[in-house]
Short mmCIF file of C-alpha atoms and ligand atoms in Angstrom, two decimals:
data_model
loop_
_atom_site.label_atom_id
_atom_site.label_comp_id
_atom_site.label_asym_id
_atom_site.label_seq_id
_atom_site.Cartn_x
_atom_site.Cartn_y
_atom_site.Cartn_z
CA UNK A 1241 35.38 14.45 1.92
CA UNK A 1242 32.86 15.66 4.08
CA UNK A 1243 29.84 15.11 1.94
CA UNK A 1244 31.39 11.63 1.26
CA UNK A 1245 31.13 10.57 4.80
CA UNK A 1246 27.94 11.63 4.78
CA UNK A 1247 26.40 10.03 2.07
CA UNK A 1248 28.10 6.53 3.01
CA UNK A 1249 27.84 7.47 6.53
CA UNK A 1250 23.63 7.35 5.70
CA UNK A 1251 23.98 4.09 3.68
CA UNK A 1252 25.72 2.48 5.99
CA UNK A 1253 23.19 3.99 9.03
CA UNK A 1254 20.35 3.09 6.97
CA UNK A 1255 21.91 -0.46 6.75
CA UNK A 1256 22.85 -0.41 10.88
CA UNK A 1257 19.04 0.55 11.15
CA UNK A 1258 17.69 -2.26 8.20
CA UNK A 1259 19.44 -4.68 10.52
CA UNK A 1260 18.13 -3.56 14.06
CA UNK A 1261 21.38 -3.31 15.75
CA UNK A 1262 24.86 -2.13 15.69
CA UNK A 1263 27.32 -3.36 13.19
CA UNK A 1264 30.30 -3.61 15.67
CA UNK A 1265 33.22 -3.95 13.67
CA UNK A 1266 32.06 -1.68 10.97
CA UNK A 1267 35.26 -0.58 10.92
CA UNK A 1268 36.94 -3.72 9.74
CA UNK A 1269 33.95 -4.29 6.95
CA UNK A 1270 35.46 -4.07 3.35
CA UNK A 1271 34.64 -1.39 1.26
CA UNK A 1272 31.59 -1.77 -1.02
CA UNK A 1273 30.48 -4.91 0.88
CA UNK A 1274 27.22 -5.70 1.50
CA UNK A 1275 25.90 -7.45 4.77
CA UNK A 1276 24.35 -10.39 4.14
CA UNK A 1277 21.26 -9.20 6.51
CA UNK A 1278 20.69 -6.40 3.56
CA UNK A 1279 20.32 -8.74 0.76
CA UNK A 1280 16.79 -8.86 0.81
CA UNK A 1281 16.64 -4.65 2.20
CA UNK A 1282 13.20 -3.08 2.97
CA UNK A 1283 12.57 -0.66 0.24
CA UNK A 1284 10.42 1.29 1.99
CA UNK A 1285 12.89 2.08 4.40
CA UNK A 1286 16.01 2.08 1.88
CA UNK A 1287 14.58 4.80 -0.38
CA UNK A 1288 11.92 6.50 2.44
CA UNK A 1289 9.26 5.43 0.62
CA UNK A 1290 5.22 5.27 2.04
CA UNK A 1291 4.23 1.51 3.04
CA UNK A 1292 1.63 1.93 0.19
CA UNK A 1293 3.84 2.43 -2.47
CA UNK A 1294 4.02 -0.90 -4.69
CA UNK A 1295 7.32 -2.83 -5.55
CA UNK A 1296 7.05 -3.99 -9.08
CA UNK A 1297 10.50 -5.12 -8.90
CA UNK A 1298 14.07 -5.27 -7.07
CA UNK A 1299 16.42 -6.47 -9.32
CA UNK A 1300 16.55 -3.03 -10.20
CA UNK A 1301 14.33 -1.14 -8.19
CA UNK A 1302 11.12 -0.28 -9.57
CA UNK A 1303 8.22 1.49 -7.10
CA UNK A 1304 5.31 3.01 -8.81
CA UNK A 1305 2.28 5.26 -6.49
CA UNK A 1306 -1.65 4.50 -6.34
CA UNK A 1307 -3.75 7.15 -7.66
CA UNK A 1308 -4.42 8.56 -4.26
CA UNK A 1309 -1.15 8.55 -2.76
CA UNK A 1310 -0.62 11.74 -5.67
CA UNK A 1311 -2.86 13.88 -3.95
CA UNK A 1312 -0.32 16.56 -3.37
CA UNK A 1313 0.23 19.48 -5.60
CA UNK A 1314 4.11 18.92 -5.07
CA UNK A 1315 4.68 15.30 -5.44
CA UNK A 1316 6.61 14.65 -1.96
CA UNK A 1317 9.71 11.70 -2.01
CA UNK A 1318 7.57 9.30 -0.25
CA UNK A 1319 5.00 9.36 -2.85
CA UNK A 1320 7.56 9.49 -5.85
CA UNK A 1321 8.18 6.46 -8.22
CA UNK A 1322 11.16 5.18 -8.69
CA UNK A 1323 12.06 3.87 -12.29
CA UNK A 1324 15.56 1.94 -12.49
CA UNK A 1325 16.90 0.43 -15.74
CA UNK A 1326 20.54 -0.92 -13.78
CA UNK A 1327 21.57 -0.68 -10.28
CA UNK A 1328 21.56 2.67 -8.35
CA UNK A 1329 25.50 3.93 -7.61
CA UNK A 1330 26.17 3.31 -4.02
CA UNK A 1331 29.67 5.18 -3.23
CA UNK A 1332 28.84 8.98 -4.61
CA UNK A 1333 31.67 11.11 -3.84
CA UNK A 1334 29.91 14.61 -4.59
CA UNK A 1335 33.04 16.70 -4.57
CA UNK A 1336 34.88 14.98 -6.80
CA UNK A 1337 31.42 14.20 -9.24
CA UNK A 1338 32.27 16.18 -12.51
CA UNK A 1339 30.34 16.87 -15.54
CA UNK A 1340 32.00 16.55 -18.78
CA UNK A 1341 30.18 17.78 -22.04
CA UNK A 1342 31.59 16.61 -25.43
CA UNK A 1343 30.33 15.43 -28.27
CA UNK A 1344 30.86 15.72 -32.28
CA UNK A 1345 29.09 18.76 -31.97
CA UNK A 1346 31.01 20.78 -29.36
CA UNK A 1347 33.56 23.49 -29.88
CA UNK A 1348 36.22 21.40 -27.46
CA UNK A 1349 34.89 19.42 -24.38
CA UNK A 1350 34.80 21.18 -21.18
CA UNK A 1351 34.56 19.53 -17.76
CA UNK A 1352 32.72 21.40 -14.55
CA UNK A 1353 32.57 20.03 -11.18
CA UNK A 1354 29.19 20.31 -9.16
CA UNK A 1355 30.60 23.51 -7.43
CA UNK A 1356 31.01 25.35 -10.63
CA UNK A 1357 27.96 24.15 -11.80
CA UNK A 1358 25.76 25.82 -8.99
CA UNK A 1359 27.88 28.95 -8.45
CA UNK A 1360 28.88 29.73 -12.26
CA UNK A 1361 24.87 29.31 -13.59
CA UNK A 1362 22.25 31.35 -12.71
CA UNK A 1363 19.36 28.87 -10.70
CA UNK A 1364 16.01 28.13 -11.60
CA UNK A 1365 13.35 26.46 -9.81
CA UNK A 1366 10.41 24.52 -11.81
CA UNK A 1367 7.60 21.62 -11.28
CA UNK A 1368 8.66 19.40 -13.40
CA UNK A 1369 5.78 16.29 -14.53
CA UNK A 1370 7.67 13.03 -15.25
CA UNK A 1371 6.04 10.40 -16.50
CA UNK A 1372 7.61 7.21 -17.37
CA UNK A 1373 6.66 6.18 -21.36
CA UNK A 1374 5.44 2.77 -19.98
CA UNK A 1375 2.82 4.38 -17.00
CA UNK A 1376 -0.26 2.30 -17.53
CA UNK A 1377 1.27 -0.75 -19.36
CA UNK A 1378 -0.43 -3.05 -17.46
CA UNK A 1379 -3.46 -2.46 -18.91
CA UNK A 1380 -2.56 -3.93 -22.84
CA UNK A 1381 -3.88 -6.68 -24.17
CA UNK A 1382 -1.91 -8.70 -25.51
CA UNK A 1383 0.24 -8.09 -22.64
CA UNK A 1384 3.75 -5.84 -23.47
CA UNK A 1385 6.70 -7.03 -21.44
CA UNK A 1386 8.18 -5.01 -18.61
CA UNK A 1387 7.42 -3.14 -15.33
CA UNK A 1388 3.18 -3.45 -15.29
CA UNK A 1389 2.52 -0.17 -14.31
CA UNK A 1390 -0.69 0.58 -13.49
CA UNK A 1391 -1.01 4.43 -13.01
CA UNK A 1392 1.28 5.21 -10.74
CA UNK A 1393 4.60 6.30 -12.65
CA UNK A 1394 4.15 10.35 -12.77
CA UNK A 1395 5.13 12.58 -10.48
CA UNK A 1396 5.33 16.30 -10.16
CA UNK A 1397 8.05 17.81 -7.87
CA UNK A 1398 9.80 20.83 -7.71
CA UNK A 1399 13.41 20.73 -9.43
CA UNK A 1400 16.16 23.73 -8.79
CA UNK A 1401 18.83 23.37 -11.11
CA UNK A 1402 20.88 24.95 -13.96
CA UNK A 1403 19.54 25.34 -16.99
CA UNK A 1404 20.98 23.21 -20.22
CA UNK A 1405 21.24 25.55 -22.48
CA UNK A 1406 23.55 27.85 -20.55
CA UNK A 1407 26.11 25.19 -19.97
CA UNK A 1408 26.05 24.13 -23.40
CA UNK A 1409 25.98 28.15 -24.59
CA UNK A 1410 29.10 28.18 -22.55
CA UNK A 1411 30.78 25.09 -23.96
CA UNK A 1412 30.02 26.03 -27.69
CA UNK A 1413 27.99 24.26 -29.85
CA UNK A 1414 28.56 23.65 -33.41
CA UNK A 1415 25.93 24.55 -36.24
CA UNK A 1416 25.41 20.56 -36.76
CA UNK A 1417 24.18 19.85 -32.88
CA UNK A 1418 20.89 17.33 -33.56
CA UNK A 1419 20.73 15.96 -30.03
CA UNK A 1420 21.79 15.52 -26.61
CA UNK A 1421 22.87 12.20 -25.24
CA UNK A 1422 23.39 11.60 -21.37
CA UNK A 1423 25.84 9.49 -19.38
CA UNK A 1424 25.58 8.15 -16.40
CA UNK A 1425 26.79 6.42 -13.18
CA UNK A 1426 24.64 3.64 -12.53
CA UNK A 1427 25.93 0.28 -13.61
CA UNK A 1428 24.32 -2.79 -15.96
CA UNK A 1429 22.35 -5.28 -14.30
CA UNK A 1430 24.83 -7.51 -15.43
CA UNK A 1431 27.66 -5.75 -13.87
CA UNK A 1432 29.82 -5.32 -17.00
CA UNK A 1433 31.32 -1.82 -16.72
CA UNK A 1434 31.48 -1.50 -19.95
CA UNK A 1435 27.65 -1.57 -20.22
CA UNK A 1436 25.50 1.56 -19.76
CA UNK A 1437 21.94 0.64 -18.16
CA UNK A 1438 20.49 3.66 -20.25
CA UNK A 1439 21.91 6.88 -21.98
CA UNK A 1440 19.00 8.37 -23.40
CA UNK A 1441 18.72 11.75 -24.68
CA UNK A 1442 16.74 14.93 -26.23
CA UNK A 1443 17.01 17.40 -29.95
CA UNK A 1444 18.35 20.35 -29.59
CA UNK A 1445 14.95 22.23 -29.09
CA UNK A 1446 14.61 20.67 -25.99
CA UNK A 1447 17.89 21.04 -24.48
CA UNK A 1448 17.71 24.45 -25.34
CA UNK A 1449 14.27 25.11 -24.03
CA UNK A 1450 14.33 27.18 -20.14
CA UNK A 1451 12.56 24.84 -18.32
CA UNK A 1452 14.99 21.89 -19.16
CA UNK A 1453 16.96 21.72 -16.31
CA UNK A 1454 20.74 20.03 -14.41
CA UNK A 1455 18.94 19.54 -10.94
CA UNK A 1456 20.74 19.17 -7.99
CA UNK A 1457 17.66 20.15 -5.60
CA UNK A 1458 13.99 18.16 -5.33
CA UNK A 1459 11.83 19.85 -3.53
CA UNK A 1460 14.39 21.98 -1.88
CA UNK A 1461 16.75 19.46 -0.92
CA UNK A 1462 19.45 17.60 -2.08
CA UNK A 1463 17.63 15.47 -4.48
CA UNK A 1464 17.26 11.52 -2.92
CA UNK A 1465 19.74 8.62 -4.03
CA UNK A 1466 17.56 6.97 -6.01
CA UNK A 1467 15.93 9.93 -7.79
CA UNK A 1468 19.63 11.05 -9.33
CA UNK A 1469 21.93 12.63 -6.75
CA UNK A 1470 23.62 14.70 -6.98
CA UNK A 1471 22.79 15.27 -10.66
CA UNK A 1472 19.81 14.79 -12.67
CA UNK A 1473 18.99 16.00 -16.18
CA UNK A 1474 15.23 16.71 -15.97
CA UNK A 1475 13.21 17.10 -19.23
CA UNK A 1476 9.31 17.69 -18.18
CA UNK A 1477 7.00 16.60 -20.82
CA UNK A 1478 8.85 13.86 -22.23
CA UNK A 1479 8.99 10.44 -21.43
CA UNK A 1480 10.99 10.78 -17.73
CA UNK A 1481 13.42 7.95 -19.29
CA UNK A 1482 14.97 11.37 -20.84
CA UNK A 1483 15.51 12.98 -17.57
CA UNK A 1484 18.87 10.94 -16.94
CA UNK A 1485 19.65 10.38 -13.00
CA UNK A 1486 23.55 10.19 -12.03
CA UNK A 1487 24.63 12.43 -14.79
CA UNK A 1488 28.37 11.98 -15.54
CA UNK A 1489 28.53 13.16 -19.35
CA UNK A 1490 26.08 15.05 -21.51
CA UNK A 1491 27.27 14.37 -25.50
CA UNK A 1492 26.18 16.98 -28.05
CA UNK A 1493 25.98 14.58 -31.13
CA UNK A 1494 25.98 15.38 -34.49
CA UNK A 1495 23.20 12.84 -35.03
CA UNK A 1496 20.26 11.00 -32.81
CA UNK A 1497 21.82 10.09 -30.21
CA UNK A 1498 22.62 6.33 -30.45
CA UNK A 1499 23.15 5.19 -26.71
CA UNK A 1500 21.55 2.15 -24.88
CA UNK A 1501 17.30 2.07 -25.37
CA UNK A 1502 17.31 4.93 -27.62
CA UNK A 1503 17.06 2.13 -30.57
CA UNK A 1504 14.28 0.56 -31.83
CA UNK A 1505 11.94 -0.66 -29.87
CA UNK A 1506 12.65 0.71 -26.98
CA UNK A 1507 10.88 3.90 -25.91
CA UNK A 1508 9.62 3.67 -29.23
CA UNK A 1509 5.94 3.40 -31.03
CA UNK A 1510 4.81 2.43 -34.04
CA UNK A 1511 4.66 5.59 -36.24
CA UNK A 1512 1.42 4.61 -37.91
CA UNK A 1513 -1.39 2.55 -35.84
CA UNK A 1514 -1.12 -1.10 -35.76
CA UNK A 1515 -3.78 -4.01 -35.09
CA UNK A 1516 -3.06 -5.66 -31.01
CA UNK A 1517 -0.21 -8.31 -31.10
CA UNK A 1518 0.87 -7.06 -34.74
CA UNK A 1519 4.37 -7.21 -35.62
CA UNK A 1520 6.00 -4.13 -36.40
CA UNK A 1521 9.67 -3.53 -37.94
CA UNK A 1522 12.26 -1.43 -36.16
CA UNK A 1523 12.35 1.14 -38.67
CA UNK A 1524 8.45 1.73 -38.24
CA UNK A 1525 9.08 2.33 -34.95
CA UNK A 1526 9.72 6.43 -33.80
CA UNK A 1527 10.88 7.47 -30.69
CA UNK A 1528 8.76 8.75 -28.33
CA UNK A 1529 8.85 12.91 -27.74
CA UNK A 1530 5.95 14.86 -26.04
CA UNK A 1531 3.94 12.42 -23.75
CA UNK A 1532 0.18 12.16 -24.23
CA UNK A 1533 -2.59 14.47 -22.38
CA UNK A 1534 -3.64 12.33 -19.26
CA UNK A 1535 -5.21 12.58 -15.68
CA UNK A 1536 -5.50 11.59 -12.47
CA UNK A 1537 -7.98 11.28 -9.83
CA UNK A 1538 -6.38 11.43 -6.73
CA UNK A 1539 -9.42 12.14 -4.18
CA UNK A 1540 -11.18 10.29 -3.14
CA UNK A 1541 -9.92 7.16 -3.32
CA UNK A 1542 -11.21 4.36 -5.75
CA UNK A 1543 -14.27 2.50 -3.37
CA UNK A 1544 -15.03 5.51 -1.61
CA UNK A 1545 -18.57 5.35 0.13
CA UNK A 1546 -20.73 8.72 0.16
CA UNK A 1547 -24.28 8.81 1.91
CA UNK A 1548 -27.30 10.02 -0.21
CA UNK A 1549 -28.01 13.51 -0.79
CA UNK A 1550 -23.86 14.49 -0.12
CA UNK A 1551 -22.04 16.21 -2.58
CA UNK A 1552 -18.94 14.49 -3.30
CA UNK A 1553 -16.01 16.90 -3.94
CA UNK A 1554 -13.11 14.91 -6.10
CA UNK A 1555 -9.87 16.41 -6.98
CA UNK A 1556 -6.50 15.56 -8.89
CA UNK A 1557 -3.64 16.64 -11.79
CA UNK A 1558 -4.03 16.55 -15.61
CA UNK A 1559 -0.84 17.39 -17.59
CA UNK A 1560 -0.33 17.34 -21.65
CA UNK A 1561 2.87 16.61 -22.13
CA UNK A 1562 4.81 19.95 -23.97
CA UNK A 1563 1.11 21.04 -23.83
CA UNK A 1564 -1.06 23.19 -21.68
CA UNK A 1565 -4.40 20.86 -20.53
CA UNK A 1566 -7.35 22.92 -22.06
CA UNK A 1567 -10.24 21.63 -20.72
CA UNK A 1568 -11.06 19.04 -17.63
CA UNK A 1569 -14.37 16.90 -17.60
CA UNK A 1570 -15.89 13.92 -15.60
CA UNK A 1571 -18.80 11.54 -16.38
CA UNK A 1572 -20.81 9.45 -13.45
CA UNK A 1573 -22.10 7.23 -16.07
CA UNK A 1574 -19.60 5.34 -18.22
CA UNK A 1575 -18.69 8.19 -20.86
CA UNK A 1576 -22.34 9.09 -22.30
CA UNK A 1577 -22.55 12.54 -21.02
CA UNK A 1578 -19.74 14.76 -19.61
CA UNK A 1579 -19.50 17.94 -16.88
CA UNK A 1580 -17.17 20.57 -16.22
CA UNK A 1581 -14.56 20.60 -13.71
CA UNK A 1582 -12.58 23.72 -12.29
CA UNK A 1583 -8.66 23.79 -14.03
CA UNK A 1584 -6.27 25.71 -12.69
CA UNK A 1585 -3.31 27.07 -14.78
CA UNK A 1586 0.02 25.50 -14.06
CA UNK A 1587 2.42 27.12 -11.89
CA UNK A 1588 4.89 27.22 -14.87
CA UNK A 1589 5.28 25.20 -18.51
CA UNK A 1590 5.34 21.62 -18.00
CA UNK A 1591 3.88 21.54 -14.48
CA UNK A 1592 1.02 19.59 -13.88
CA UNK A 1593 -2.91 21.42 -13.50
CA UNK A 1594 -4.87 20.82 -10.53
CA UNK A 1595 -8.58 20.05 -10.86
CA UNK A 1596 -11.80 19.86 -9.20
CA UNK A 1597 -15.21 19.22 -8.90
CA UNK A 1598 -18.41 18.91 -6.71
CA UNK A 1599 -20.44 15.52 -7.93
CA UNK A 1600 -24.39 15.45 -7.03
CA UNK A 1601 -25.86 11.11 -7.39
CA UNK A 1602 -29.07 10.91 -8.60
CA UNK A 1603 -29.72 7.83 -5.79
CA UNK A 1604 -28.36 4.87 -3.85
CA UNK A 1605 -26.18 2.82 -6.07
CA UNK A 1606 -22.82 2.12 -7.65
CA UNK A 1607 -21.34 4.46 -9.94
CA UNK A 1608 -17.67 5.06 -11.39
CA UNK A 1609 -16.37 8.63 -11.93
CA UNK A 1610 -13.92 8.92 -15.26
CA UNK A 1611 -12.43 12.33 -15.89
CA UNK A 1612 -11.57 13.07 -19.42
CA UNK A 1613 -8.64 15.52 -19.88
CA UNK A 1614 -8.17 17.61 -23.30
CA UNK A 1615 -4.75 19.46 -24.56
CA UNK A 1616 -5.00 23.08 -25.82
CA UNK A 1617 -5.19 21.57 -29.30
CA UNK A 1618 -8.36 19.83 -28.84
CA UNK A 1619 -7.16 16.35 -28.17
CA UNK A 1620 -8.88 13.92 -25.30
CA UNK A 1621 -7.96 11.20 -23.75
CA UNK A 1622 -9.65 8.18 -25.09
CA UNK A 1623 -11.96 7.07 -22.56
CA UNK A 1624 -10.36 3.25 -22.42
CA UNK A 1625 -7.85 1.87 -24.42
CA UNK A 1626 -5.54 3.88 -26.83
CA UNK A 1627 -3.39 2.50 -29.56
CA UNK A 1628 -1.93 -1.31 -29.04
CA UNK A 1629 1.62 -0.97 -29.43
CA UNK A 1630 4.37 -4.07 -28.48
CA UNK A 1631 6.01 -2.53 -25.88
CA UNK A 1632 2.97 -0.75 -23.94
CA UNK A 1633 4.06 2.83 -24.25
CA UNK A 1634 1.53 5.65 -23.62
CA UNK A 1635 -1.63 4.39 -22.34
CA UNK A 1636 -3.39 7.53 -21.26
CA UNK A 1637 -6.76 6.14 -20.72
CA UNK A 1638 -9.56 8.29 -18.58
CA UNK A 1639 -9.02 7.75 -14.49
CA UNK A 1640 -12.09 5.92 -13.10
CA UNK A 1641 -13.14 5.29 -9.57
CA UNK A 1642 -15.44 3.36 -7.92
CA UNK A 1643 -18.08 5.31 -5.69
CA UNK A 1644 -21.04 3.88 -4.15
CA UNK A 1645 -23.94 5.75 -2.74
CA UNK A 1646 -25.75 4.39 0.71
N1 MTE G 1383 20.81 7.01 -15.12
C1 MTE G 1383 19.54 6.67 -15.24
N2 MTE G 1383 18.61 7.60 -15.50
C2 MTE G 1383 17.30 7.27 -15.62
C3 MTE G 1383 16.89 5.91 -15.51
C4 MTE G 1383 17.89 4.92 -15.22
O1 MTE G 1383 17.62 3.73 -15.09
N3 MTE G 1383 19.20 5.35 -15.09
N4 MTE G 1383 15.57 5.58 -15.72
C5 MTE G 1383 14.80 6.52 -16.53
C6 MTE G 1383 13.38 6.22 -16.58
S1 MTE G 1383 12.90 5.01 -17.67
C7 MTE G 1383 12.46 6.93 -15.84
S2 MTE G 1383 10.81 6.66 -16.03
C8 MTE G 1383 12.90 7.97 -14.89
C9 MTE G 1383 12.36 7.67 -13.50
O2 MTE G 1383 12.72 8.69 -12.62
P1 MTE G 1383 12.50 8.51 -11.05
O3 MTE G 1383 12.99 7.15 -10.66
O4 MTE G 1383 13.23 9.62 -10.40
O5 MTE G 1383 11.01 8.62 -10.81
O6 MTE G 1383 14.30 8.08 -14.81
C10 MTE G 1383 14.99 7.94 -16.03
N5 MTE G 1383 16.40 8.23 -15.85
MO1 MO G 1384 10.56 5.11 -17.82
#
């Protein structure tokens, strides 16, 4: 009851603050009702977000970082995107939240509340990189429907949890598991109860691996609203729409998983290359597993100014997916030749790598830096566009600033 109180007690302190004064006869307001003065809420103060972040949307939320704003090693709150598909539950009560897990594929169901969860499971603590499938759509030609993301919708924090596979070890899983498919408490756009926003889902091999975790900490606290408390499946490497927020109800299913946007085309890309603005059929269409290699500059910031004769030290992330980044370059003249930078080694599987490098110009004058990131099986990022595909999955074009030289 406690934690209840809390949590509403924050909403509704958050919404006493929103409005700039007291609401005097809180007491008497129905439960679940919204003041009119927080229709149009400040997001920035609603989800503690920096004034830099950008709102691509509110109807649901959707808040995406600038290149820059990701300088940190440990992607903070303030600096996290937030990716909504419905509306974001507003009356948690924590200690009656319970996990069921069921499924075709499970011994019998088994239900655990939060407090079993954390006590009965041994916890582990990862950095976890989530990138949303459509990061980058904005850039397609022709334009793909949805959020335009530019780069901003990655993030790398640090998730404590449980991890999957010793819940569902303790449940019992039949011999004919093929995936996991979450459930969770956010509601439709729409409203219709019946509806789920999204109940996505990962194979077996992924459940099972360690570093797929049942987080109930980011970054050492109880993991914010809007980022899945007080439960949140996270799946690094994968397109984040698998990390499920709100988790109610993990199914172990005797087939793909078949809940909402797991169908064709969503999350989905063609399975063989198609021509820009090409049609494609459903069933040419496969879902969307390990995410691309990819990175980011994120110092300085695009338009720096540097005098002449200054080195120019630039810094950021590059991550690969269920890869290990290999190799990190950057070019100062549009791709045609290509330097070194210092990698580190991530901090654990499926963290992002931190990079550097000390740039010498030649003279005065414009110039764009691109860094070119490659996976541990050779692959690079193309340097501009990759692969059209209709719903503008997976662009993980080079980073480029702008730097000019006085
Ligand atoms: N329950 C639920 N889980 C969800 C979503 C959602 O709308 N509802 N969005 C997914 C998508 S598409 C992304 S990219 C990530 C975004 O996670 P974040 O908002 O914590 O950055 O959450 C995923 N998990
Ligand atoms: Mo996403």
């Amino acid at each position: 009851m406690k934690r209840r109180k809390f949590i509403r007690n924050t909403f509704f302190g958050t919404a006493a603050s929103l409005i700039s004064a007291e609401i005097v006869f809180s007491a008497s307001m129905p439960k679940g009702y919204e003041p009119i003065a927080l229709q149009n809420p400040d997001p920035y103060k609603l989800f503690d977000k920096d004034k830099e972040m950008t709102v691509l949307n509110d109807k649901p939320w959707n808040i995406e970082a600038k290149a820059h704003l990701l300088d940190d090693n440990i992607t903070p709150n303030k600096y996290m995107f937030i990716r909504n598909n419905g509306l974001i539950p507003q009356d948690i009560d924590v200690d009656n939240w319970k996990l069921i897990i069921d499924g075709e594929s499970v011994t019998s169901p088994k239900t655990y509340t939060l407090k079993e969860l954390k006590s009965k499971f041994k916890n582990y603590t990862y950095q976890l990189t989530l990138e949303c499938g459509g990061n980058g759509r904005s850039e397609f030609n022709p334009p793909a429907k949805g959020n335009q993301w530019t780069v901003g919708a990655v993030s790398c924090a640090e998730w404590t949890g449980i991890r999957l596979k010793d819940i569902l070890e303790d449940v019992g899983i039949k011999d004919n598991a093929v995936y996991i498919g979450y459930h969770a408490a956010d509601t439709h756009l729409s409203g219709d109860p019946e509806k789920e926003p999204i109940s996505r889902g990962v194979p077996m091999y992924k459940a099972f691996q360690e570093e797929t975790l049942l987080a109930f900490k980011m970054n050492g606290e109880d993991i914010p609203l809007a980022h899945g408390y007080p439960l949140r499946l996270v799946a690094g490497g994968w397109p984040a729409s698998a990390s499920g927020k709100w988790i109610k109800r993990i199914s172990v299913r005797n087939k793909i998983h078949d809940g909402t946007k797991m169908k064709a085309p969503a999350y989905r890309v063609p399975c063989k290359p198609v021509a820009p603005g090409e049609k494609v059929k459903d069933e040419d269409m496969c879902i969307i597993e390990s995410m691309p290699v990819k990175s980011l500059i994120t110092y300085p910031k695009s338009g720096a100014m540097i005098d002449e004769g200054k080195i120019l030290n630039i810094r950021g992330h590059a991550w690969a997916g269920e890869l290990q980044v290999g190799a990190m370059e950057y070019s100062i003249d549009f791709g045609a030749t290509w330097n070194s930078c210092k990698l580190e080694n991530p901090v654990n599987r499926l963290a992002w790598q931190h990079f550097n490098a000390s740039i010498e110009f030649p003279k005065k004058g414009y110039y764009e830096v691109w860094a070119r990131a490659t996976d541990n099986k050779g692959v690079s990022q193309p340097m501009i566009l990759p692969g059209w595909n209709p719903k503008g999955y997976l662009n993980n074009a080079c980073h480029r600033i702008a730097v000019k030289v006085k």
